[in-house]
Coordinates of C-alpha atoms in Angstrom, one line a residue:
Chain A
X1 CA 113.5 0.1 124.5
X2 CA 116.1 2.4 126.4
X3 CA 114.2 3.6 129.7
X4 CA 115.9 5.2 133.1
X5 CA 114.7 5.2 136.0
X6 CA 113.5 8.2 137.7
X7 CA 115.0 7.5 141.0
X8 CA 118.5 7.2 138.6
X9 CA 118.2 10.4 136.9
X10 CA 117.1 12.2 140.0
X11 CA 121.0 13.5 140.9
X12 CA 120.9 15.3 136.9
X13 CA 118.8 17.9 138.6
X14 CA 122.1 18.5 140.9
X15 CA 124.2 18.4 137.3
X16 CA 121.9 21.2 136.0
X17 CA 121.8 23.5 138.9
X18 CA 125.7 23.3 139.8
X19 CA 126.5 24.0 136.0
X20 CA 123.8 27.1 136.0
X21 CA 125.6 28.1 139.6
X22 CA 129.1 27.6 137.5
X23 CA 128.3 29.6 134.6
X24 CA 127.0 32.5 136.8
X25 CA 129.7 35.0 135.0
X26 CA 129.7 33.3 131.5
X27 CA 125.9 34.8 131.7
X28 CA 125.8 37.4 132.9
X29 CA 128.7 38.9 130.4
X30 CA 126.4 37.9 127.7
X31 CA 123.8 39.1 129.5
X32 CA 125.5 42.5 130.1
X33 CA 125.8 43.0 126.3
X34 CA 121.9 43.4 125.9
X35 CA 120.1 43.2 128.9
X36 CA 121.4 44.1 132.3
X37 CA 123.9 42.1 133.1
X38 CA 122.2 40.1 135.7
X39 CA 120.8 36.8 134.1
X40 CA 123.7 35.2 135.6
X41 CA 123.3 36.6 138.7
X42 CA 119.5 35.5 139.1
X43 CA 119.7 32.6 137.3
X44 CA 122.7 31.1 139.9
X45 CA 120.7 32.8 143.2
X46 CA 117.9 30.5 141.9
X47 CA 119.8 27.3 141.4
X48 CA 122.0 27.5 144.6
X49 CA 118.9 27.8 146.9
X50 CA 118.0 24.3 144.5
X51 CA 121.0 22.8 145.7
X52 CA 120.2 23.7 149.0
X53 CA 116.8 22.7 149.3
X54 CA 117.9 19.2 147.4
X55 CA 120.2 18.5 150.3
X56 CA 121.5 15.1 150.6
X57 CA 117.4 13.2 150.8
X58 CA 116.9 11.0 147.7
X59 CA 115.2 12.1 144.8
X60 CA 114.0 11.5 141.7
X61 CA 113.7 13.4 138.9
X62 CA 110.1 14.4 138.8
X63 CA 110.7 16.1 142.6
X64 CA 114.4 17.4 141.5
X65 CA 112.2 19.1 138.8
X66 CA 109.2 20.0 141.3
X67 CA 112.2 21.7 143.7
X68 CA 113.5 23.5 141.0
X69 CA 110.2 24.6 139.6
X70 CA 109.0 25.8 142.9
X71 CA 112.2 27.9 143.8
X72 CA 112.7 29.2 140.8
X73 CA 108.8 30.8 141.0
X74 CA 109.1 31.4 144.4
X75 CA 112.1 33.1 144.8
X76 CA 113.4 34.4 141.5
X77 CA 111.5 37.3 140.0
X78 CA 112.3 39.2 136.6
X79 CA 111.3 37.0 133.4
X80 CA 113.3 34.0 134.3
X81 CA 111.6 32.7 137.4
X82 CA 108.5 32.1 135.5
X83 CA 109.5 31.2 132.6
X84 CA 112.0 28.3 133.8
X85 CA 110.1 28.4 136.5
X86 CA 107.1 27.2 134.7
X87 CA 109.2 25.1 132.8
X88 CA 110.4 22.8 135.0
X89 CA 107.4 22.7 137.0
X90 CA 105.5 21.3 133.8
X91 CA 107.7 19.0 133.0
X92 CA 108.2 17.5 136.8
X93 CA 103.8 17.3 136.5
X94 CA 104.3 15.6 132.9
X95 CA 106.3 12.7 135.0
X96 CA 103.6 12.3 137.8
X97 CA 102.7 8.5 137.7
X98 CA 106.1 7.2 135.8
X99 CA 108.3 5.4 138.0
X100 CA 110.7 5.6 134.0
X101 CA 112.0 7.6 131.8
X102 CA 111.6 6.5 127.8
X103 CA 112.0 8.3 124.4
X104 CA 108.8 8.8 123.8
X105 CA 108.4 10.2 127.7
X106 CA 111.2 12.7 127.2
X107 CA 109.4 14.2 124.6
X108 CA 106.1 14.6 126.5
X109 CA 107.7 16.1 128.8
X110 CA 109.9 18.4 127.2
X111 CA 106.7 19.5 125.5
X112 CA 104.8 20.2 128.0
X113 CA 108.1 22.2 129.0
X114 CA 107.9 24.1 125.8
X115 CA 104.3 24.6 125.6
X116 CA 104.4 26.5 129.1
X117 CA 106.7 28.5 128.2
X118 CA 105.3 29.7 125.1
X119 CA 101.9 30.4 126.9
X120 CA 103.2 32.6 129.7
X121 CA 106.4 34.1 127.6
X122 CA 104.7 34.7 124.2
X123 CA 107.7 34.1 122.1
X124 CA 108.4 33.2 118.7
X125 CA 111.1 31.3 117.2
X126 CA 113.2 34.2 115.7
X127 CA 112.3 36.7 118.4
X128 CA 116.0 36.1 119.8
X129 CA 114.7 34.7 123.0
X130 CA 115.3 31.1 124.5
X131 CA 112.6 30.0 122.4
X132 CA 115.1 30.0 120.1
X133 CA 117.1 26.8 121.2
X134 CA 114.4 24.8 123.5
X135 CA 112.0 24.9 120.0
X136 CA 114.4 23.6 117.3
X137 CA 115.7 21.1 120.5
X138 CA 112.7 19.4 120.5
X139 CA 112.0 19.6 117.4
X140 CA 115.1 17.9 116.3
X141 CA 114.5 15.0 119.2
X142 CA 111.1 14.7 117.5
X143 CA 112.2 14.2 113.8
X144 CA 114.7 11.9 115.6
X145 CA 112.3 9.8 117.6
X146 CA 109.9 9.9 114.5
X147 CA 112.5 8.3 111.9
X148 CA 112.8 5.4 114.4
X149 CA 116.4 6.7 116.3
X150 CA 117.0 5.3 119.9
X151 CA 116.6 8.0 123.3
X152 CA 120.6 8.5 123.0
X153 CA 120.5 9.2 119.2
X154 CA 117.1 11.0 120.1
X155 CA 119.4 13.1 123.0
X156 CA 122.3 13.8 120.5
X157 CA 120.1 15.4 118.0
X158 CA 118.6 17.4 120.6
X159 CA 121.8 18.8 121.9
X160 CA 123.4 19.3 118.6
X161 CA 120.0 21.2 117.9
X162 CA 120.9 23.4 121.1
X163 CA 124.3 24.5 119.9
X164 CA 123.2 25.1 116.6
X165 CA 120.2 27.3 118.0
X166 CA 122.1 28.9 120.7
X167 CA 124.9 30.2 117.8
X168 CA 122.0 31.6 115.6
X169 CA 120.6 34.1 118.2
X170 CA 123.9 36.0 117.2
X171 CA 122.5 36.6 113.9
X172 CA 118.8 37.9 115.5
X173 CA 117.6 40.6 115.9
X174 CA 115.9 40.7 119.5
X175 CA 112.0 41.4 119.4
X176 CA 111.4 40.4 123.1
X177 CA 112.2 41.7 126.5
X178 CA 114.9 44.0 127.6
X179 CA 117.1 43.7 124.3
X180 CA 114.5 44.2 122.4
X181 CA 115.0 48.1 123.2
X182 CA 118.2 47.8 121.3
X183 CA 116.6 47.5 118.1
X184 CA 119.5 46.6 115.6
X185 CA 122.2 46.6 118.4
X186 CA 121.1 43.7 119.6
X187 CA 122.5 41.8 116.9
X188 CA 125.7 40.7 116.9
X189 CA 125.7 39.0 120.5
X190 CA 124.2 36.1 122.1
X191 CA 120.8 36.3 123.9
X192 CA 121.4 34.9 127.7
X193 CA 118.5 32.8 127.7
X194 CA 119.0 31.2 124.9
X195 CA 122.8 30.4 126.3
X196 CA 121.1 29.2 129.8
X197 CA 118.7 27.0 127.9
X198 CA 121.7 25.4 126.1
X199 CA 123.1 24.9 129.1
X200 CA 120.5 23.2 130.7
X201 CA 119.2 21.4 128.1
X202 CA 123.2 20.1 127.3
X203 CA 123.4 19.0 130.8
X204 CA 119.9 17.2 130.9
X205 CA 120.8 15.4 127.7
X206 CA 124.8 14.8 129.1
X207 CA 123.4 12.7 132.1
X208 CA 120.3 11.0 130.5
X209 CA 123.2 9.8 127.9
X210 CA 125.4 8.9 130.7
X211 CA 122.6 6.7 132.1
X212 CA 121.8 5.4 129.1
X213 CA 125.3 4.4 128.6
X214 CA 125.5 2.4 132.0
X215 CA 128.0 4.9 133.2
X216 CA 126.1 7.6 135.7
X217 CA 128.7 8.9 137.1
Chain B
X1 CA 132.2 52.2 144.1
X2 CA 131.4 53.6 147.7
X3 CA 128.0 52.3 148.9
X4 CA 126.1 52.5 152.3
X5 CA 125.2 48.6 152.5
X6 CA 126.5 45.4 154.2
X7 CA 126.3 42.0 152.1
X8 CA 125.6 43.3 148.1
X9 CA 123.7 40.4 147.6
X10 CA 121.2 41.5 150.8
X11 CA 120.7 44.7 149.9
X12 CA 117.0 44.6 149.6
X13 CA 116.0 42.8 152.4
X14 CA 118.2 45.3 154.2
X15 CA 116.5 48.1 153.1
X16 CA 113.4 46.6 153.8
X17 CA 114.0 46.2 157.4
X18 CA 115.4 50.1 157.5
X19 CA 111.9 51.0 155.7
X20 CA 110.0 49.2 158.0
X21 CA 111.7 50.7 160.9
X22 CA 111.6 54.0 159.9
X23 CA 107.8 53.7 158.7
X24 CA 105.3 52.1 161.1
X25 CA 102.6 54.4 160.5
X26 CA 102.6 53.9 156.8
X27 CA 103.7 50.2 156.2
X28 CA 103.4 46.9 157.8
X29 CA 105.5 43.7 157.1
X30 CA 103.2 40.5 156.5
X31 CA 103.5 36.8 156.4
X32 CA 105.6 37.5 152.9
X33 CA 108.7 38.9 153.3
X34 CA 108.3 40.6 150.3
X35 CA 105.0 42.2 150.4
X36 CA 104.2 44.9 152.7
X37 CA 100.9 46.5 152.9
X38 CA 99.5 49.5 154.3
X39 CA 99.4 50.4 158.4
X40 CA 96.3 50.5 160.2
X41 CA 92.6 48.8 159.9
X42 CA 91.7 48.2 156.4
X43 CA 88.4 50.1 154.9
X44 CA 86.5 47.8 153.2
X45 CA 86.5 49.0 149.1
X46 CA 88.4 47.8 146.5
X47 CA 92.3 46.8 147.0
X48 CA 94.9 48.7 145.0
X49 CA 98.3 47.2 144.5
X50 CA 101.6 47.9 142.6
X51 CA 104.7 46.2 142.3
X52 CA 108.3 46.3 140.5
X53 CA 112.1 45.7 141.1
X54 CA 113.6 47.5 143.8
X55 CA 116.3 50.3 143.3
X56 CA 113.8 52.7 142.0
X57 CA 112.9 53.9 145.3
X58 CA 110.8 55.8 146.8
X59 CA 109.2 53.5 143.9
X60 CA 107.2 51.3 144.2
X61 CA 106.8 50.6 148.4
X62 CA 107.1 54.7 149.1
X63 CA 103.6 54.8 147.4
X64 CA 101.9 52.7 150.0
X65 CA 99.5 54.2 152.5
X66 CA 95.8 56.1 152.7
X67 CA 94.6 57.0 149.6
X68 CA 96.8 55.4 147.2
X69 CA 98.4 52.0 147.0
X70 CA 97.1 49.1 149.6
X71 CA 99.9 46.5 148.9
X72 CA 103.1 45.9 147.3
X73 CA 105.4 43.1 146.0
X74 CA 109.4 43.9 145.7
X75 CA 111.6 42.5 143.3
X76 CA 114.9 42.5 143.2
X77 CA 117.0 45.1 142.3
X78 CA 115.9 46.1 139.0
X79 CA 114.1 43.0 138.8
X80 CA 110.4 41.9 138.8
X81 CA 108.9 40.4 141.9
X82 CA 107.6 36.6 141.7
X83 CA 104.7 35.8 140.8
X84 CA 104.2 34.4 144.9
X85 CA 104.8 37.6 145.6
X86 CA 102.0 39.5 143.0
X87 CA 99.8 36.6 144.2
X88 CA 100.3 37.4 148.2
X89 CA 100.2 41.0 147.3
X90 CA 96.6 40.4 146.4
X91 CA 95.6 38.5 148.8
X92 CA 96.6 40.9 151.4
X93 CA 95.0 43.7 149.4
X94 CA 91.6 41.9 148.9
X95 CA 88.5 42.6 150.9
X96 CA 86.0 40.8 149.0
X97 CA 85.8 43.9 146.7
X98 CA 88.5 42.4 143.8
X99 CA 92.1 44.0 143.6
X100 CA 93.3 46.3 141.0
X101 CA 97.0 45.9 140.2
X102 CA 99.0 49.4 138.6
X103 CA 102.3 48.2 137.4
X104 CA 104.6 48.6 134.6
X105 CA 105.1 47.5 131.4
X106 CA 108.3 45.4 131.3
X107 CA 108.6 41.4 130.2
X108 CA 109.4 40.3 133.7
X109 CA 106.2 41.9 135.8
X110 CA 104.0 41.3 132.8
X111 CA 104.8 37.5 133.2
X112 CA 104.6 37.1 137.4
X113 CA 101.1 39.6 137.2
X114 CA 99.7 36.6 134.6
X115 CA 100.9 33.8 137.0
X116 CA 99.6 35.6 140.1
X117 CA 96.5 36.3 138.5
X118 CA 95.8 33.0 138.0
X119 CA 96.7 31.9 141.3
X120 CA 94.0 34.4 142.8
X121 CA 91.5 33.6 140.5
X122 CA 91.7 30.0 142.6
X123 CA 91.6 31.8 145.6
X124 CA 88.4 33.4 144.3
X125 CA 90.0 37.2 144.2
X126 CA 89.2 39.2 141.6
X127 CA 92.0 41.5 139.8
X128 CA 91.9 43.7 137.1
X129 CA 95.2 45.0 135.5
X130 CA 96.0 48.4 134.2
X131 CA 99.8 48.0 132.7
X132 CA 101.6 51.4 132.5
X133 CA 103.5 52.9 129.6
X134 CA 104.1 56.3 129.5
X135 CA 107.7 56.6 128.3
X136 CA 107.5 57.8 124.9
X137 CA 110.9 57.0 124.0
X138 CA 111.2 53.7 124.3
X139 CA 109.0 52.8 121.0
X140 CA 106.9 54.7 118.5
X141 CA 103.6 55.6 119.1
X142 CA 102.0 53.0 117.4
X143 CA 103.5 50.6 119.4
X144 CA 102.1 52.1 122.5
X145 CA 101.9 48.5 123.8
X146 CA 105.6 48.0 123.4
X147 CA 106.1 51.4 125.9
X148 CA 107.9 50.8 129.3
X149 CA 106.3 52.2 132.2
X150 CA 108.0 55.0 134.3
X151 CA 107.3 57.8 136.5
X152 CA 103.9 58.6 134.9
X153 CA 103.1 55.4 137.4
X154 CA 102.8 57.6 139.9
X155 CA 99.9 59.5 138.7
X156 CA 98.1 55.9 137.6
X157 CA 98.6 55.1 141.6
X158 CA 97.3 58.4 142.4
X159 CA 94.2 57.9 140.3
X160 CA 93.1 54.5 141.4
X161 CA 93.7 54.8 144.8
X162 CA 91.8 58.4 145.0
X163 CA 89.1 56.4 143.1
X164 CA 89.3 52.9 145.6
X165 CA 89.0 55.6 148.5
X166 CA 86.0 57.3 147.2
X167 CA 84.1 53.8 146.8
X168 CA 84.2 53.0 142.9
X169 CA 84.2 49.5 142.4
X170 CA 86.9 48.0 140.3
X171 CA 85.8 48.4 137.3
X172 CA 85.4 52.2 138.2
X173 CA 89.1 51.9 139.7
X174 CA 90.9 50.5 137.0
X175 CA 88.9 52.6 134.4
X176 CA 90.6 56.0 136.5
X177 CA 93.6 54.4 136.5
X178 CA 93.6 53.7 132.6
X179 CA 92.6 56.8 132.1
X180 CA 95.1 58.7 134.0
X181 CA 98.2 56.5 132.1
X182 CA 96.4 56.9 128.7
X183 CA 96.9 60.7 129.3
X184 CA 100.2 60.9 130.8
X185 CA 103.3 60.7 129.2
X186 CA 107.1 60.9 130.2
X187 CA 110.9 61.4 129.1
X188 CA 114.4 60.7 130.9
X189 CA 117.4 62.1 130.3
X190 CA 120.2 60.1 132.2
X191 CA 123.5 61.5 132.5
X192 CA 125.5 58.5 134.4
X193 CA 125.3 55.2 134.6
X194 CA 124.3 53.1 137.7
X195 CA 125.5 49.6 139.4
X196 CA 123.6 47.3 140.1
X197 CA 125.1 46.5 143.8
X198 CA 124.7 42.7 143.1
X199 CA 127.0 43.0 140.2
X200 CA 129.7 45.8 140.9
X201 CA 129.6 47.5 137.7
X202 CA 127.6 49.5 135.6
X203 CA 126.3 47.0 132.6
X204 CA 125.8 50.3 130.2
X205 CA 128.0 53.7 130.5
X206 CA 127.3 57.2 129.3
X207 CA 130.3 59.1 128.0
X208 CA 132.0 62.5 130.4
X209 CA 129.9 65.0 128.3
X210 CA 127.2 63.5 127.0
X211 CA 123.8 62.4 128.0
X212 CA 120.9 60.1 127.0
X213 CA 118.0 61.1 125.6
X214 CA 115.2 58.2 126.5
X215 CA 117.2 56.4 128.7
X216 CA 115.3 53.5 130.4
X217 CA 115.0 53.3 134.3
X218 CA 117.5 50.4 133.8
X219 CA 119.9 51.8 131.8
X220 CA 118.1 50.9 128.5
X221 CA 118.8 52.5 125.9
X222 CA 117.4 55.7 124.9
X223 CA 116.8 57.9 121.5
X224 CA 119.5 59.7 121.2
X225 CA 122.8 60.3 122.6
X226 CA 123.6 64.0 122.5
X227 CA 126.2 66.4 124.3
X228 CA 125.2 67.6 127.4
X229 CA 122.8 71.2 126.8
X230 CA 121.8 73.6 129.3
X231 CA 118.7 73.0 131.7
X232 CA 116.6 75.1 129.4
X233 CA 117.5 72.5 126.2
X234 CA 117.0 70.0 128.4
X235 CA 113.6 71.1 129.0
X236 CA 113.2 71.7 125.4
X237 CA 113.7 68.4 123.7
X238 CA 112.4 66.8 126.7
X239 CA 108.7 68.5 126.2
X240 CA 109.1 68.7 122.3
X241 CA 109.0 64.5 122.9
X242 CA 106.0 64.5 124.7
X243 CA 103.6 67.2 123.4
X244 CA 104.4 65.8 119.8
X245 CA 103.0 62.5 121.5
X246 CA 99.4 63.9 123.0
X247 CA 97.9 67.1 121.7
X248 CA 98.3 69.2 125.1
X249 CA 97.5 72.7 123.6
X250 CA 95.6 75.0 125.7
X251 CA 94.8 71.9 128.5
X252 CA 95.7 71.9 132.0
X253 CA 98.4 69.3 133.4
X254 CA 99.2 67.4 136.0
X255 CA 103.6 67.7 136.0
X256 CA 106.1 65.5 137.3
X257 CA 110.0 66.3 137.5
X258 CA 111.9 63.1 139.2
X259 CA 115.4 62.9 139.7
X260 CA 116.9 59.4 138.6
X261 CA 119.1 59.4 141.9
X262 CA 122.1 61.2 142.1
X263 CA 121.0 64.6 140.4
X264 CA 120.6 67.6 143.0
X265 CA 117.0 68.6 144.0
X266 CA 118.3 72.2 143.2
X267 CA 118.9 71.2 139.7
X268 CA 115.3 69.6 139.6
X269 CA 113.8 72.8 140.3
X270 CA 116.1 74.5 138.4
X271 CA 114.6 72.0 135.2
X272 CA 111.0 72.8 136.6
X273 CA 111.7 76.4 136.3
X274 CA 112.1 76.0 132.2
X275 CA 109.4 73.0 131.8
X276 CA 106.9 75.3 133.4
X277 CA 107.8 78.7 131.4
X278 CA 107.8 76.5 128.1
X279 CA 104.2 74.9 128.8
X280 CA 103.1 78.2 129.7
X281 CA 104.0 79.7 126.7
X282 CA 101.8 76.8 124.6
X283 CA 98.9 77.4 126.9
X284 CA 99.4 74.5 128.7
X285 CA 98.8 75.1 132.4
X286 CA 100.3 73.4 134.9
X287 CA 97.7 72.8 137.5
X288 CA 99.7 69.8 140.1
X289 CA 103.2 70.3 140.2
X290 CA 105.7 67.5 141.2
X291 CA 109.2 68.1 141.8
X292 CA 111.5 65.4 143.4
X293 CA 112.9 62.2 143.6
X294 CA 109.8 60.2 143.2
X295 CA 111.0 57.6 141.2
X296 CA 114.9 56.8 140.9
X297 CA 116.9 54.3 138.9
X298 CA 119.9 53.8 141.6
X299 CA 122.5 56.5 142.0
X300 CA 121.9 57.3 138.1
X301 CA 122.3 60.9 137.5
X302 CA 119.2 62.7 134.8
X303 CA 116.2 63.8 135.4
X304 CA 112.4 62.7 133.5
X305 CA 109.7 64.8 133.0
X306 CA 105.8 63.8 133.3
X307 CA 102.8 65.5 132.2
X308 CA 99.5 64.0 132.5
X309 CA 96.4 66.0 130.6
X310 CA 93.9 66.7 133.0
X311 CA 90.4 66.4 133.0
X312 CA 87.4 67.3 136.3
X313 CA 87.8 63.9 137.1
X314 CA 91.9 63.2 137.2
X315 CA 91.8 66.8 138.4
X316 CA 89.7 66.0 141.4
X317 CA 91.9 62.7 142.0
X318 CA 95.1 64.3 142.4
X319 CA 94.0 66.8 144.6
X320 CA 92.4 64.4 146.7
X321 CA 94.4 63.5 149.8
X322 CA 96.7 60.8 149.9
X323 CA 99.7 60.1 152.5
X324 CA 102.9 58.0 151.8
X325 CA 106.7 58.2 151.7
X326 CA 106.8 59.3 148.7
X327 CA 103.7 61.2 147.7
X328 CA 101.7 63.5 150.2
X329 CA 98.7 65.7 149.3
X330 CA 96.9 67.4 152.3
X331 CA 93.4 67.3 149.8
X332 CA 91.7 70.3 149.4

């Protein structure tokens, strides 16, 4: 059975927050084709006061996700502070008590993610929201994990599943949230959190793989 | 673009501090840097708070004080406060008599309200919502619930806090405040774009010549995009949108004119001039009259228009006095 540690994984939560921080202008250009042009802005104020708060202590990745969880709800308002906010904050409590990380405990985890974000967001998949990659992602690591595929092979499926979901909100038709004002014009272009939850869930999968492969670094 | 700030990325916390300088009478800072709540001894009745992205001011803080709103959370510019920040909102509105919270319908403050509520429901406060959404032009009338709130807020604030002051309990507070936003209804008309100052440049853009019919406080997209007309057209399609939307024949109203920013008061009068000849005409009286900057999108240049249908009871709450930055009624 392939299983990380916690304490191992903790510095992914540093991978995911510097590659939101990086991609600050990559969203908020998508972003500024629908919504308001600041999901990059917000989403990198969020995930640069992570970084700071992380510091240089140890951590695993249960309190990586706590930190994130609790600055992203603290500090960042409009719809994604609580909704990534909520995400990762589930996801940290679906770790309480593990001292590892197995297949079979990524998927709990990432759907107690999901399932909090549904609840507070009320999205569908189609409504060109996020929803739209972090569904078929775990769905695909679950059709993975139930045909009897190993956590990497799990982890590939999961971020092909990503890309794949992330491209299709070009074809949608947004029903949710600021774009959905567009009506038809929202078609034709990206939706920005569905690109940040590529992001993050490419650079979760990246390092679990990493670890997985004996080479962390 | 040639802005009075320091740091772009501070520019809310800066006004803050300017705010709470210039306004110790009306507003005091607490333990949350982004709540502030209402100067002096609190009254013990039911708390009334608000709450919404900054950038829109004298909304949401400027409607803080006696007789209308007890607290406020700030957001970002043009973004929703946290949930933390609904949640100590509430708390610092709450004596014992539950909290009623008056904010707009957008994705972001619909999503932070449902966090905080829950968080206050541990705390054992109380809080009914009423969720504004007046703007006709931002979906059809039969999907009222899709509807952003916008300057019609005002008159929701009014209502409740009128209501808290007289000693309703909350469910008499938020039923005033429902019913005053079930009655009202508003249309912009922007006629520039504005920057956030966070991101230097305008995400949306309205054409030399033309304006926006429906535009959104954020920019959003509107109805119609149209050449600019005359006040008096302006006026026109701005009322044909709104009466179409609430039978207002032969009622008395309660109407608000709001700049979005950067359009001259004398213009706003100049607007009010038309919208009040035109409802006369219809037999629609205007009983409160509004005309200002009450509730801004930036340096965005257009104007909205708000009527709210009035009955004895909104009647009696509008008139009743009320003192903030924004709104001041001496009562009578």
């Amino acid at each position: 059975m392939q299983t990380i540690s916690l304490g191992d994984a903790g510095p992914i939560t540093l991978d995911i927050a510097r590659a939101v921080v990086e991609a600050q202008d990559h969203l908020s250009a998508i972003d500024a084709a629908t919504g308001d042009g600041d999901h990059g802005i917000n989403m990198a104020k969020g995930f640069r006061l992570v970084l700071e708060r992380l510091g240089d202590r140890p951590f695993d990745l249960r309190q990586g996700f706590a930190t994130i969880g609790d600055t992203l709800l603290g500090d960042i308002g409009g719809s994604m502070g609580p909704l990534y906010g909520s995400f990762f904050t589930e996801m940290s409590e679906a770790l309480n008590g593990r001292d590892t990380l197995d297949r079979d405990g990524f998927l709990a985890m990432l759907r107690a993610g999901e399932a909090a974000i549904v609840d507070l967001g009320e999205a569908k998949v189609g409504d060109k929201t996020l929803i739209d990659v972090l569904t078929p992602s775990r769905q695909a690591f679950e059709r993975a994990a139930g045909s009897g595929a190993d956590f990497a092979a799990c982890l590939a499926a999961l971020r092909g599943a990503a890309a794949d979901g992330l491209e299709a909100t070009r074809d949608l038709v947004a029903r949710l949230g600021r774009a959905s004002r567009l009506g038809e014009r929202s078609r034709g272009v990206l939706d920005a959190g569905a690109a940040s939850c590529e992001l993050i869930l490419r650079t979760l999968a990246d390092g679990l793989t990493r670890h997985l492969a004996g080479q962390p670094g | 673009m040639n802005r009075v700030i320091n740091d772009p990325n501070q520019v809310t916390e800066d006004s803050l501090a300017g705010v709470l300088r210039a306004h110790p009478d009306l507003l005091t800072a607490t333990d949350h840097p982004r709540v502030l709540r209402c100067a002096g001894p609190a009254t013990s009745r039911v708390g009334v708070v608000t709450g919404g992205g900054s950038g829109h001011e004298p909304a949401f803080l400027g409607y803080v004080g006696p007789g209308l709103v007890d607290a406020v959370a700030v957001g970002e510019v043009f973004a929703s406060p946290t949930a933390k920040s609904f949640h100590a909102a509430f708390r610092e509105a709450d004596r014992g008599q539950g909290v009623a919270c008056l904010y707009g319908n957008y994705a972001g403050d619909n999503m932070n309200v449902k966090m905080a509520v829950k968080l206050a429901a541990k705390d054992g406060i109380q809080v009914e919502t009423v969720v504004a959404n007046d703007d006709v032009a931002s979906a059809p009338a039969d999907e009222a619930d899709r509807r952003r709130g916008v300057a019609g807020e005002i008159l929701m604030w009014k209502a409740g806090g009128a209501r808290a002051a007289e000693g309703a309990d909350l469910d008499g507070v938020i039923a005033a405040s429902r019913k005053a936003i079930d009655n009202t209804r508003s249309i912009g008309i922007g006629l520039s774009a504005c920057t956030i100052p966070a991101n230097g440049k305008p995400n949306f853009s309205i054409e030399t010549g033309t304006m926006e019919v429906g535009i959104g406080h954020h920019g959003e997209h509107g109805i119609a995009v149209l050449p600019v007309a005359p006040a008096r057209e302006m006026a026109g399609i701005m009322l044909e949108k709104i009466l179409a939307d609430l039978p207002f024949d032969g009622e008395e109203v309660a109407v608000l004119v709001s700049g979005l920013g950067a359009t001259p008061l004398m213009e706003l009068y100049l607007l009010y001039g038309h919208v009040d000849e035109m409802l006369r005409a219809r037999n629609v009286t205007p009983r409160h009259r509004f005309v200002g900057n009450y509730f801004t999108s930036l340096e965005m240049m257009g104007v909205s228009v708000t009527l709210c249908r009035l009955d004895g009871e909104l009647d009696r709450l509008l008139r009743a006095p009320a003192r903030s930055i924004g709104l001041t009624v001496a009562g009578s």
